[in-house]
Coordinates of C-alpha atoms and ligand atoms in Angstrom, one line a residue:
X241 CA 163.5 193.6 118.7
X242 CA 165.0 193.0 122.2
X243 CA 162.7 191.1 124.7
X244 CA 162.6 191.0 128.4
X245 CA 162.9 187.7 128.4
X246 CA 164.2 184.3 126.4
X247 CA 161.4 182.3 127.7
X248 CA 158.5 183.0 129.6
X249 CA 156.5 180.0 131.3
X250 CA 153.1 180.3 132.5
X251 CA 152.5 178.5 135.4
X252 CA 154.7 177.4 138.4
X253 CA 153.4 173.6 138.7
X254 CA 155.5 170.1 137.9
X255 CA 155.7 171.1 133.9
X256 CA 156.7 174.9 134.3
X257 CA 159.1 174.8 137.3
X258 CA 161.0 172.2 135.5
X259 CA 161.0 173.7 132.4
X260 CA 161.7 177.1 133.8
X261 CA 164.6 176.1 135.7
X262 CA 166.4 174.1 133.2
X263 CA 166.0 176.6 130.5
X264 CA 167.5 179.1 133.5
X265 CA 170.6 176.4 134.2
X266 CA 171.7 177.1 130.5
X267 CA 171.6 180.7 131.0
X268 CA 168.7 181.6 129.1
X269 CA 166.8 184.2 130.7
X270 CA 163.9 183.3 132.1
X271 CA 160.6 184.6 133.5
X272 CA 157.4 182.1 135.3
X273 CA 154.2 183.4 136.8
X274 CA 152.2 181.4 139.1
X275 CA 148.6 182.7 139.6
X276 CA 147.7 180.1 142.7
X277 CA 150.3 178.2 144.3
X278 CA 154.0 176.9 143.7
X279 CA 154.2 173.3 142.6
X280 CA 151.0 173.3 141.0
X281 CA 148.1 170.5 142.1
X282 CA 150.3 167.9 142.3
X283 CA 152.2 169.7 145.3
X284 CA 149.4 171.4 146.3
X285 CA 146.1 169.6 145.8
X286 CA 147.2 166.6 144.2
X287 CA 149.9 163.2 144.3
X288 CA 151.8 164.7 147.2
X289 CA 148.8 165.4 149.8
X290 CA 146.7 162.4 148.5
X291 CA 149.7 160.3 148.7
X292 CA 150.0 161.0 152.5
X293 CA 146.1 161.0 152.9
X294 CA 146.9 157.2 151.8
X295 CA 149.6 156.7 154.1
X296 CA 147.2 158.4 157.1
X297 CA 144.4 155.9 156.2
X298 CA 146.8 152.8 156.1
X299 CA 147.8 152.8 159.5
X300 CA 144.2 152.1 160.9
X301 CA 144.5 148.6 159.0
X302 CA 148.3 148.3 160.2
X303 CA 147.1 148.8 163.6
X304 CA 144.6 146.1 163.2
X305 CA 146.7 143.4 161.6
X306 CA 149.8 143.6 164.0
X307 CA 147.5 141.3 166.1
X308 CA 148.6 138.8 163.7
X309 CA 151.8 139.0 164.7
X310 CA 150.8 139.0 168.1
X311 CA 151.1 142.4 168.7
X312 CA 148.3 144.4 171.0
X313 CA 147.9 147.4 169.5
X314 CA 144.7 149.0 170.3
X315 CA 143.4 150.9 167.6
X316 CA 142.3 154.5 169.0
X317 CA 140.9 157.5 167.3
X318 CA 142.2 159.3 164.4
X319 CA 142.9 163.3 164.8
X320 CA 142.1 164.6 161.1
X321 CA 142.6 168.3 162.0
X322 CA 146.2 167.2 163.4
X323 CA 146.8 165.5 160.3
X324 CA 145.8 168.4 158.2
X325 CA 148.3 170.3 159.8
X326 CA 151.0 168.0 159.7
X327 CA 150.3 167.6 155.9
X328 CA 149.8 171.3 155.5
X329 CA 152.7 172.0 156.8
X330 CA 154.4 169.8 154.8
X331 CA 153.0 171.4 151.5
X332 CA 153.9 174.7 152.4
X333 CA 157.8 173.8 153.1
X334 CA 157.7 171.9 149.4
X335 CA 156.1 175.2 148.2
X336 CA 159.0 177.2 149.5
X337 CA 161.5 174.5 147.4
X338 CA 160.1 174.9 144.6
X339 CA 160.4 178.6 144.5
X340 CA 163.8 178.6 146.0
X341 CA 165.1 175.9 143.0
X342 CA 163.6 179.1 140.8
X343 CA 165.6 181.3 142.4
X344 CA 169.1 179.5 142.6
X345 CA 168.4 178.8 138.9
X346 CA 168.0 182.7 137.8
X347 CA 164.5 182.9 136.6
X348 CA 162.7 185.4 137.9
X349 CA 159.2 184.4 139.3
X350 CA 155.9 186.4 139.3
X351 CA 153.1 185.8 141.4
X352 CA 150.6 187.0 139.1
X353 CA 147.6 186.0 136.4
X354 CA 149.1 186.0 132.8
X355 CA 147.3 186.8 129.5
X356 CA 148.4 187.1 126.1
X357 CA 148.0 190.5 124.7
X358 CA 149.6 189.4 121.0
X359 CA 152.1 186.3 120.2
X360 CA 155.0 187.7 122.2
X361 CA 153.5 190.2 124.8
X362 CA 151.9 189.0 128.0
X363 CA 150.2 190.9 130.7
X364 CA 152.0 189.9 133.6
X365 CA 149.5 191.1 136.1
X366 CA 149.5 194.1 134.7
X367 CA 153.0 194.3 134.3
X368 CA 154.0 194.5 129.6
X369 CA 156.5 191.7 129.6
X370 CA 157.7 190.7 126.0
X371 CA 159.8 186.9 125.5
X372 CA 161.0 185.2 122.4
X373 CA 159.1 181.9 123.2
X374 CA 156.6 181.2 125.7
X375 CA 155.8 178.1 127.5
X376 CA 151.8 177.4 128.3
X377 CA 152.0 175.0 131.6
X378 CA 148.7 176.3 133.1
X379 CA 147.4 172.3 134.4
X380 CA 144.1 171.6 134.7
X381 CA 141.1 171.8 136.7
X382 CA 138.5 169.1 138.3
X383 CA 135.5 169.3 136.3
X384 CA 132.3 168.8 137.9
X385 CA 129.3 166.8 135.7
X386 CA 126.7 168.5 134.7
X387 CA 124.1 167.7 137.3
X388 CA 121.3 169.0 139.2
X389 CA 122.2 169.6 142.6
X390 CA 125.9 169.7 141.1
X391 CA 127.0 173.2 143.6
X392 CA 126.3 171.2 146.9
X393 CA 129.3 168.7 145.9
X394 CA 132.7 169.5 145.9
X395 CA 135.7 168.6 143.4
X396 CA 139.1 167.4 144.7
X397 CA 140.6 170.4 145.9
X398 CA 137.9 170.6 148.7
X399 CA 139.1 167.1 150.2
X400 CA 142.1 168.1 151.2
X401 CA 140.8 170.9 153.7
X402 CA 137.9 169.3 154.8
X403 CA 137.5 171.0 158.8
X404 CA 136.4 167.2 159.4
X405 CA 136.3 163.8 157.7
X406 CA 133.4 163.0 156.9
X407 CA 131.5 159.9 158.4
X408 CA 129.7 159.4 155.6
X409 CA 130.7 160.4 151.4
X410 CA 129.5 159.5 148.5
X411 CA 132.1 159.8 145.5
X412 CA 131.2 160.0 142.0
X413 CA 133.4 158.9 139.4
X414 CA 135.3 155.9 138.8
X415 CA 139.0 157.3 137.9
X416 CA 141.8 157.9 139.4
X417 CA 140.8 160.2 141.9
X418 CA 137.5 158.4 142.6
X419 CA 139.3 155.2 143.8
X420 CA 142.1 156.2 145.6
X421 CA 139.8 158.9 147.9
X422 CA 137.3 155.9 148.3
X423 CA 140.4 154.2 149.8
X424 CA 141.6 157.0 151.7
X425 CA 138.2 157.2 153.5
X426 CA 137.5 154.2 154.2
X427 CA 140.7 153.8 155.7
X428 CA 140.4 156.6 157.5
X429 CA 137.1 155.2 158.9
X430 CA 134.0 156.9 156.7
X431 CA 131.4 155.1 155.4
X432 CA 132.2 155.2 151.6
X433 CA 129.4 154.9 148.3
X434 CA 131.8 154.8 145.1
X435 CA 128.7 155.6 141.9
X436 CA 130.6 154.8 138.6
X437 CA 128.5 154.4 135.6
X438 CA 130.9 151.6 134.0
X439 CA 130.5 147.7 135.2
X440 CA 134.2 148.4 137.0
X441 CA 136.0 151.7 138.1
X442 CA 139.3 152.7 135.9
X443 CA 138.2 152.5 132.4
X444 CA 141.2 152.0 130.2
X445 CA 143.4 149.9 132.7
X446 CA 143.8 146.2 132.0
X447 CA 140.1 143.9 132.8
X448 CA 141.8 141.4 135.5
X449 CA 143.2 144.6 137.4
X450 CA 140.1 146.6 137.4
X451 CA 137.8 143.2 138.7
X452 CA 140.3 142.4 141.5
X453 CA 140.6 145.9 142.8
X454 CA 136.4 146.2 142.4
X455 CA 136.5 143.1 144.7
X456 CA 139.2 143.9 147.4
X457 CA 137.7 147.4 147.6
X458 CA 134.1 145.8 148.3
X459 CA 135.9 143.3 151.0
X460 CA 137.3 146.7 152.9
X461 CA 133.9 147.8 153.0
X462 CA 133.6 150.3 150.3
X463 CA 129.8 150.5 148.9
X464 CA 130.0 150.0 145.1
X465 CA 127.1 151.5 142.6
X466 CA 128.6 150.3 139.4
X467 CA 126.2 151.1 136.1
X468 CA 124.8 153.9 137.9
X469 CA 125.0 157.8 137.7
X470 CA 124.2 160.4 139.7
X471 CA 120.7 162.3 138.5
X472 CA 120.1 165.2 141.1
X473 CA 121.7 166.1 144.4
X474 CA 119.8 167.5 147.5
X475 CA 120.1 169.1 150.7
X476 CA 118.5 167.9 153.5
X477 CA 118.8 167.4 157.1
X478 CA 118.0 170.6 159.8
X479 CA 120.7 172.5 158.8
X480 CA 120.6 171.5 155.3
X481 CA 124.4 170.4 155.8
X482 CA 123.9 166.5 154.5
X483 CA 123.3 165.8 151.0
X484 CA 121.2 163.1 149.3
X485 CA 122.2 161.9 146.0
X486 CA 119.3 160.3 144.1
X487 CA 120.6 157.5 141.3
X488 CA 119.2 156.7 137.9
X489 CA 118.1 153.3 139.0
X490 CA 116.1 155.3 141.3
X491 CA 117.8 154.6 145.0
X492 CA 119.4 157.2 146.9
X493 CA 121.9 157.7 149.2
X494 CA 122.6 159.8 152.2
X495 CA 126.1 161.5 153.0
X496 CA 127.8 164.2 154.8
X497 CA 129.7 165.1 151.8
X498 CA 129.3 164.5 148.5
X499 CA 132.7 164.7 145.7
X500 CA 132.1 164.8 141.8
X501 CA 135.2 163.3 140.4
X502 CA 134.6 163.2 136.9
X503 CA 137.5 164.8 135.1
X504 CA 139.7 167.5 135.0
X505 CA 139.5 170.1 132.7
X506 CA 142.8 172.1 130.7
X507 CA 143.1 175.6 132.2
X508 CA 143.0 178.2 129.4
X509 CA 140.1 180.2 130.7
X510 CA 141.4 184.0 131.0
X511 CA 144.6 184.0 128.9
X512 CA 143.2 185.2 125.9
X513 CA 145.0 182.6 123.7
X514 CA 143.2 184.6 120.7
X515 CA 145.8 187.4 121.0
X516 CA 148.3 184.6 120.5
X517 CA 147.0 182.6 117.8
X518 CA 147.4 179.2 119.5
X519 CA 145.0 176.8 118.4
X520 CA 142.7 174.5 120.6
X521 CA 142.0 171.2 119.9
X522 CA 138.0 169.7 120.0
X523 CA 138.3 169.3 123.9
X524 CA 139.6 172.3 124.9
X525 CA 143.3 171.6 124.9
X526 CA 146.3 173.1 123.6
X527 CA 147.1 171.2 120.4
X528 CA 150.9 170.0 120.2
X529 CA 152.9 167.8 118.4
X530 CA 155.3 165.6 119.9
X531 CA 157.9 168.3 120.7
X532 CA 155.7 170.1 122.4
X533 CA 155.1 173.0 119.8
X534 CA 151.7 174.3 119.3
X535 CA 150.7 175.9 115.3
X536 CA 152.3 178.7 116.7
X537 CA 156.2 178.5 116.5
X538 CA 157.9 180.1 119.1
X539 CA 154.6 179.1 121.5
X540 CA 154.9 175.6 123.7
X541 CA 152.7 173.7 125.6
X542 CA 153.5 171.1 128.6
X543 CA 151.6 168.9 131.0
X544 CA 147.7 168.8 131.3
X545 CA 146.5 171.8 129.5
X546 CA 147.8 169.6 126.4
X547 CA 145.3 166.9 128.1
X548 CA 147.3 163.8 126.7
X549 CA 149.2 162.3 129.9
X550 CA 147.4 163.7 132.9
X551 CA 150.8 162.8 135.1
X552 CA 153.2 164.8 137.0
X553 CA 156.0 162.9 136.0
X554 CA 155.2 162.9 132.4
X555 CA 154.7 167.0 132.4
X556 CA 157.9 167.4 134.0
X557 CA 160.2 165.0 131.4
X558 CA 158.4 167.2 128.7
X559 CA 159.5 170.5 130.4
X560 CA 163.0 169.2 130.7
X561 CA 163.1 168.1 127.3
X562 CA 161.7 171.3 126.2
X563 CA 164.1 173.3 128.0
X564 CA 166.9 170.9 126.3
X565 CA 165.7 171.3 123.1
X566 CA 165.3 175.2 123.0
X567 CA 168.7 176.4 125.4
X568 CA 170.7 172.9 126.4
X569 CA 171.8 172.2 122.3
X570 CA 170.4 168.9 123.3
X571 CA 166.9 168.3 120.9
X572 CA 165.0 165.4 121.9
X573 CA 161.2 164.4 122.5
X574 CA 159.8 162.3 125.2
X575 CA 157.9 158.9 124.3
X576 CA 154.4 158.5 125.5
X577 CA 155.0 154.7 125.2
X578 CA 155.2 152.5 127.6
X579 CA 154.9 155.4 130.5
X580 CA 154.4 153.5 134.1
X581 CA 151.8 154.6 136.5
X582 CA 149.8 153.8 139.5
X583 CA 146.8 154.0 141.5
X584 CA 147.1 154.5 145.1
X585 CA 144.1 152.9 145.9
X586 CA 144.5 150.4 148.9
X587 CA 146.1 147.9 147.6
X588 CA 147.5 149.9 144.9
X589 CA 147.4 149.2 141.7
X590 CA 149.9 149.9 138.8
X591 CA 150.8 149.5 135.2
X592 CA 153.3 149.5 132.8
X593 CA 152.4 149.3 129.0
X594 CA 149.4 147.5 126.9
X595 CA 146.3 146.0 128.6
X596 CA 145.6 142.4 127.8
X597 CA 142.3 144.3 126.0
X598 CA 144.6 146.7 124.1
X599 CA 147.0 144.0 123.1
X600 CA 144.8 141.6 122.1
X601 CA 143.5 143.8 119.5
X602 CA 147.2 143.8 118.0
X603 CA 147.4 140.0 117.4
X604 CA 148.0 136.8 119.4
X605 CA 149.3 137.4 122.9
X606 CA 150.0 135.0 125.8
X607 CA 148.9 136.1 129.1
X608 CA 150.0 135.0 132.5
X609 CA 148.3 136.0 135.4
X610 CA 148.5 134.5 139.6
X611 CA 146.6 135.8 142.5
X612 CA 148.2 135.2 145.4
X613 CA 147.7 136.2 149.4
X614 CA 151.1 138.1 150.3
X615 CA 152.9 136.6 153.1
X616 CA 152.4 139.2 155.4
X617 CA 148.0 138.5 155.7
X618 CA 148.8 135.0 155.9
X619 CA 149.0 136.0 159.4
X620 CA 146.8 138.7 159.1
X621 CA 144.2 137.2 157.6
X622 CA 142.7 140.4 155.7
X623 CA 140.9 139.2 152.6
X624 CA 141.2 142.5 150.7
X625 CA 144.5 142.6 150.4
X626 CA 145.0 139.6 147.9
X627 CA 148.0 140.7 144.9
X628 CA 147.2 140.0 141.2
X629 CA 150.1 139.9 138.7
X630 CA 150.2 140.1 135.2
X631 CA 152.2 139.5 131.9
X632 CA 150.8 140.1 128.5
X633 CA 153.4 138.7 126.5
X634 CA 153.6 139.2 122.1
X635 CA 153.2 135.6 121.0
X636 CA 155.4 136.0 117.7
X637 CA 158.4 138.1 119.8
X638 CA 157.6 137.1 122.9
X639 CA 158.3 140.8 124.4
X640 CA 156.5 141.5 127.3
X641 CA 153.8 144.3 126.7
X642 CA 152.3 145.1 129.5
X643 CA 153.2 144.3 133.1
X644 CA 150.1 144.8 135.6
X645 CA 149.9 144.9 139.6
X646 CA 147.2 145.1 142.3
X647 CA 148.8 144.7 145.4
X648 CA 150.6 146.1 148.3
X649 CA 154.0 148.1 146.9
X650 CA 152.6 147.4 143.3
X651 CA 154.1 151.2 142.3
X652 CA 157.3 150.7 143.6
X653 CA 157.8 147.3 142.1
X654 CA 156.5 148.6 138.6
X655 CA 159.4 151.5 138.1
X656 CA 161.4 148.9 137.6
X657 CA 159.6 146.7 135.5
X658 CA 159.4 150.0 133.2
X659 CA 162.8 150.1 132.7
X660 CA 162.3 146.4 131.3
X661 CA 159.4 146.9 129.5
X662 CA 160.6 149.9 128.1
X663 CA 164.0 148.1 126.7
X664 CA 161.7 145.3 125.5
X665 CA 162.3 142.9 127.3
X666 CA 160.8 139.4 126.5
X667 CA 159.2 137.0 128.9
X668 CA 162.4 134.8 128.6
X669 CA 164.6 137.8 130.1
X670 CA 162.1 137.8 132.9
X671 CA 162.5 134.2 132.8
X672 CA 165.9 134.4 133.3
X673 CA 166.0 136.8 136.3
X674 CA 166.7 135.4 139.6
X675 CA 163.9 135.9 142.3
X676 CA 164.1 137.7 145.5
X677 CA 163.1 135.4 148.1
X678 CA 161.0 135.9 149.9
X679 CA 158.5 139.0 148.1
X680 CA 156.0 139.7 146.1
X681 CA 157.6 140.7 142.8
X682 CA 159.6 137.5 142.4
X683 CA 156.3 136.1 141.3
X684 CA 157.1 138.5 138.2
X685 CA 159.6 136.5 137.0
X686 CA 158.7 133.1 138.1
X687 CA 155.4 133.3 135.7
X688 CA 156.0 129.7 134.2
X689 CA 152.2 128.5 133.0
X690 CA 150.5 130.2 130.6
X691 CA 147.1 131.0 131.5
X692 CA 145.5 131.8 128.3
X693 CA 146.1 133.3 125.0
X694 CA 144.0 136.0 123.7
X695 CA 143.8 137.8 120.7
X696 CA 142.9 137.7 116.8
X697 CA 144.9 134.2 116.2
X698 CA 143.2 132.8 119.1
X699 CA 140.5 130.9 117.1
X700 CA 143.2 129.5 114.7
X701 CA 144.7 128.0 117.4
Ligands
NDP883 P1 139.4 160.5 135.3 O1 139.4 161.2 134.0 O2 140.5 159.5 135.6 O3 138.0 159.8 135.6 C1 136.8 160.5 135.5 C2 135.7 159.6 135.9 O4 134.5 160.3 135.9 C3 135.5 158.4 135.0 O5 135.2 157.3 135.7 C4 134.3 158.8 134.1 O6 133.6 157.7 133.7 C5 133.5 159.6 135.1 N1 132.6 160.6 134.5 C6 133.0 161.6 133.6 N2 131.9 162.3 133.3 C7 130.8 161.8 134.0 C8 129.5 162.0 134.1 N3 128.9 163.0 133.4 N4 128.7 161.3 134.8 C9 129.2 160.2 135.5 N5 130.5 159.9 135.5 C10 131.3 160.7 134.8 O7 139.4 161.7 136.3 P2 140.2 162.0 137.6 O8 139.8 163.3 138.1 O9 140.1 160.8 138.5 O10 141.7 162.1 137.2 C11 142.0 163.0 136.1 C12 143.4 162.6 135.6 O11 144.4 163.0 136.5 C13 143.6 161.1 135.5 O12 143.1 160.5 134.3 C14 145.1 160.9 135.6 O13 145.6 161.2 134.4 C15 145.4 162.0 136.6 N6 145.5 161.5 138.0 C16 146.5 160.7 138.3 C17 146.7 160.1 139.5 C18 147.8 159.2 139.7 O14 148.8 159.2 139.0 N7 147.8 158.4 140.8 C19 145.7 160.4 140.6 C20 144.6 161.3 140.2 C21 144.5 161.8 138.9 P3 133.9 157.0 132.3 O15 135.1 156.1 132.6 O16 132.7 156.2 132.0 O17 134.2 158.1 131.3

């Protein structure tokens, strides 16, 4: 039987564009609804606008610390409905890019809620389309904590078209998100509560990271709650516009906003995956192997909704690769090994590979850490912005496992360490790598002492 289409993606963010427009490029032809908004969260409500909400908030702290360089720069106040213009503005042009790459590509976009009605026929808002394979890229969601009160806080979304900033929010969570909006507002001059019911924020990410960035976000100011969660949220005040968030150790705090950051959620609500036969697995994802198939075979999922790597770039390599495999004669998987990423906190943070935690749990490793004050707040003086470098080196191969970063740029020096990581590199081909003199990631490869060596052989030795 004939279909409309070759491929059918549902869902128009970082994942589905990509794979939609590859698949396209090698002729195949190709169909993509988006129900919300081109380019998905990470264009939309996501890495692009948070990313320049950073940028916003790190000029306040410029301003101040050009005195250092004698520079007098008074610092005035900062116009947060300009901004959110300018950034809106900005979103919308990226959304018009991504449709228009659609476009020149030959897929033919729908703007439209998709559901299955059996394994190869999809209700295309309304519309009977019928493809060979289908793609699910439908993201995620923020997902709020079950909590009393929960409906007077927002998620995410809501920060980025807040009518003001407010003076005073408390954020709940201690991911991703949680850290890097903390930074963003108290950049941006709020009076920040971070509640995170883990001794320090970003579970998962190596120990010596998450305690440095804990303490440089207390010395910017940031109020930290560690060990604590939120029990109810109220209204109050004479408009019953401020919120008070009452903590299990029995304190509570007083805001003008309040944002529950506690994990996203994968979208399959309304496509009526039982027509298709595509099972979920025990968290409400998309099950699929490492090629992206799901137990049904002509039936794909990419990006969050498979909630493995929640990152933009990570959905979009497996789209591409999809798109290879199925119309570019070209099969191939993407590794979730050794996949960089960063927090853009302030200082940011970022990774590449195991955690000295993770690694040590593999055998003996030798770790190399410095903390150092960057040359530019020598002048500056500002305390918070201290950089902490990391090696977690294999002791019997001596290949460098993880790399870690807090400090200033720490994203941008880390692609580059994931090239070495991922070639497995040992800490003798750092070693051997010239410095750039003078920055910050020279220290990377000038790592001579040992600091300690952790792991199972430890006691043996
Ligand atoms: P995360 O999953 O990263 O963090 C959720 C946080 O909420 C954790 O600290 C978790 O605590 C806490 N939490 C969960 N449930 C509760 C609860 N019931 N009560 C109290 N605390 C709770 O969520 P994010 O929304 O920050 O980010 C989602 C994903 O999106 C990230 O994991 C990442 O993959 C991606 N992302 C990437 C970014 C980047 O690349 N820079 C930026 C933002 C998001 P605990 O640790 O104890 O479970």
């Amino acid at each position: 039987m004939p279909y409309d289409f070759d491929l059918f993606v549902i869902g128009g963010g970082s994942g589905g564009t990509r794979c939609a427009r590859i698949a396209a490029s090698y002729g195949a032809r190709v169909g993509i609804a988006e129900e919300r908004f081109w380019g998905g969260t990470c264009v939309n409500v996501g890495c692009v606008p948070k990313k320049l909400m950073v940028q916003a908030a790190e000029y306040a702290s410029w301003a101040e610390d050009a005195r250092g360089f004698g520079w007098d720069i008074a610092r005035g106040g900062h116009d947060w409905a300009g901004f959110i213009a300018s950034k809106d503005h900005e979103i919308t042009r990226l959304q018009a890019i991504y449709k228009s790459m659609l476009q020149k590509a030959g897929a033919r976009e729908f703007e439209a809620h998709v559901r299955f009605i059996d394994p190869h026929t999809l209700d295309v808002g309304g519309q009977r389309v019928t493809a060979e394979r289908i793609v699910i890229a439908t993201g995620s969601t923020p997902n709020k904590a079950d909590i009393p009160g929960a409906d007077l806080a927002g998620i995410t979304d809501d920060l980025f078209y807040l009518p003001r900033r407010p003076d005073r929010i408390v954020i709940i969570g201690g991911g991703y998100s949680a850290v890097e909006f903390a930074s963003i507002f108290r950049g941006l001059g709020s009076e920040v509560h971070l509640v995170y019911r883990q001794p320090l924020p970003l579970r998962g990410f190596d120990g010596d990271l998450r305690e440095a960035l804990a303490e440089a976000m207390a010395a910017e100011g940031i109020h930290l709650h560690h060990g604590l969660v939120p029990t109810h949220i109220m209204a109050e005040g004479p408009t019953g516009d401020e919120r008070r968030v009452h903590l299990s150790d029995t304190t509570d705090i007083l805001a003008d906003f309040v944002v529950l950051t506690t994990g996203r959620v994968p979208n399959v609500t309304g496509l009526d995956l039982e027509a298709s036969g595509v099972a979920l697995n025990a968290g409400g994802a998309v099950q699929v192997d490492r090629g992206s198939r799901t137990n049904v075979p002509h039936i794909y999922a990419i990006g969050d909704v498979t909630d493995r790597l929640n990152l933009t770039p990570w959905a979009t390599a497996e789209g591409h690769a999809l798109a290879d495999t199925l119309f570019g004669n070209n099969p191939r998987e993407v590794s979730p090994e050794n996949v960089p990423t960063a927090v853009f906190s302030v200082p940011p943070l970022a990774t590449v590979g195991l955690s000295e935690e993770d690694a040590a749990q593999l055998g003996p490793v030798d770790i190399y850490v410095t903390r150092f004050t960057p040359m530019r707040h020598t002048l500056t003086g500002r305390k918070s912005r201290r950089a902490l470098m990391k090696l977690v080196v294999d002791q019997r191969s001596q290949r460098v496992l993880g790399a870690h970063m807090l400090g200033e740029d720490a994203a941008e020096i880390m692609q580059g360490l994931g090239i070495a990581v991922r070639m497995g590199a040992t800490k003798q081909d750092f070693d051997r790598t010239i410095g750039i003199h003078p920055t910050a990631a020279e220290e990377f490869v000038t790592m001579r002492t040992r600091t300690r060596v952790a792991g199972v052989a430890e006691a043996a030795e």
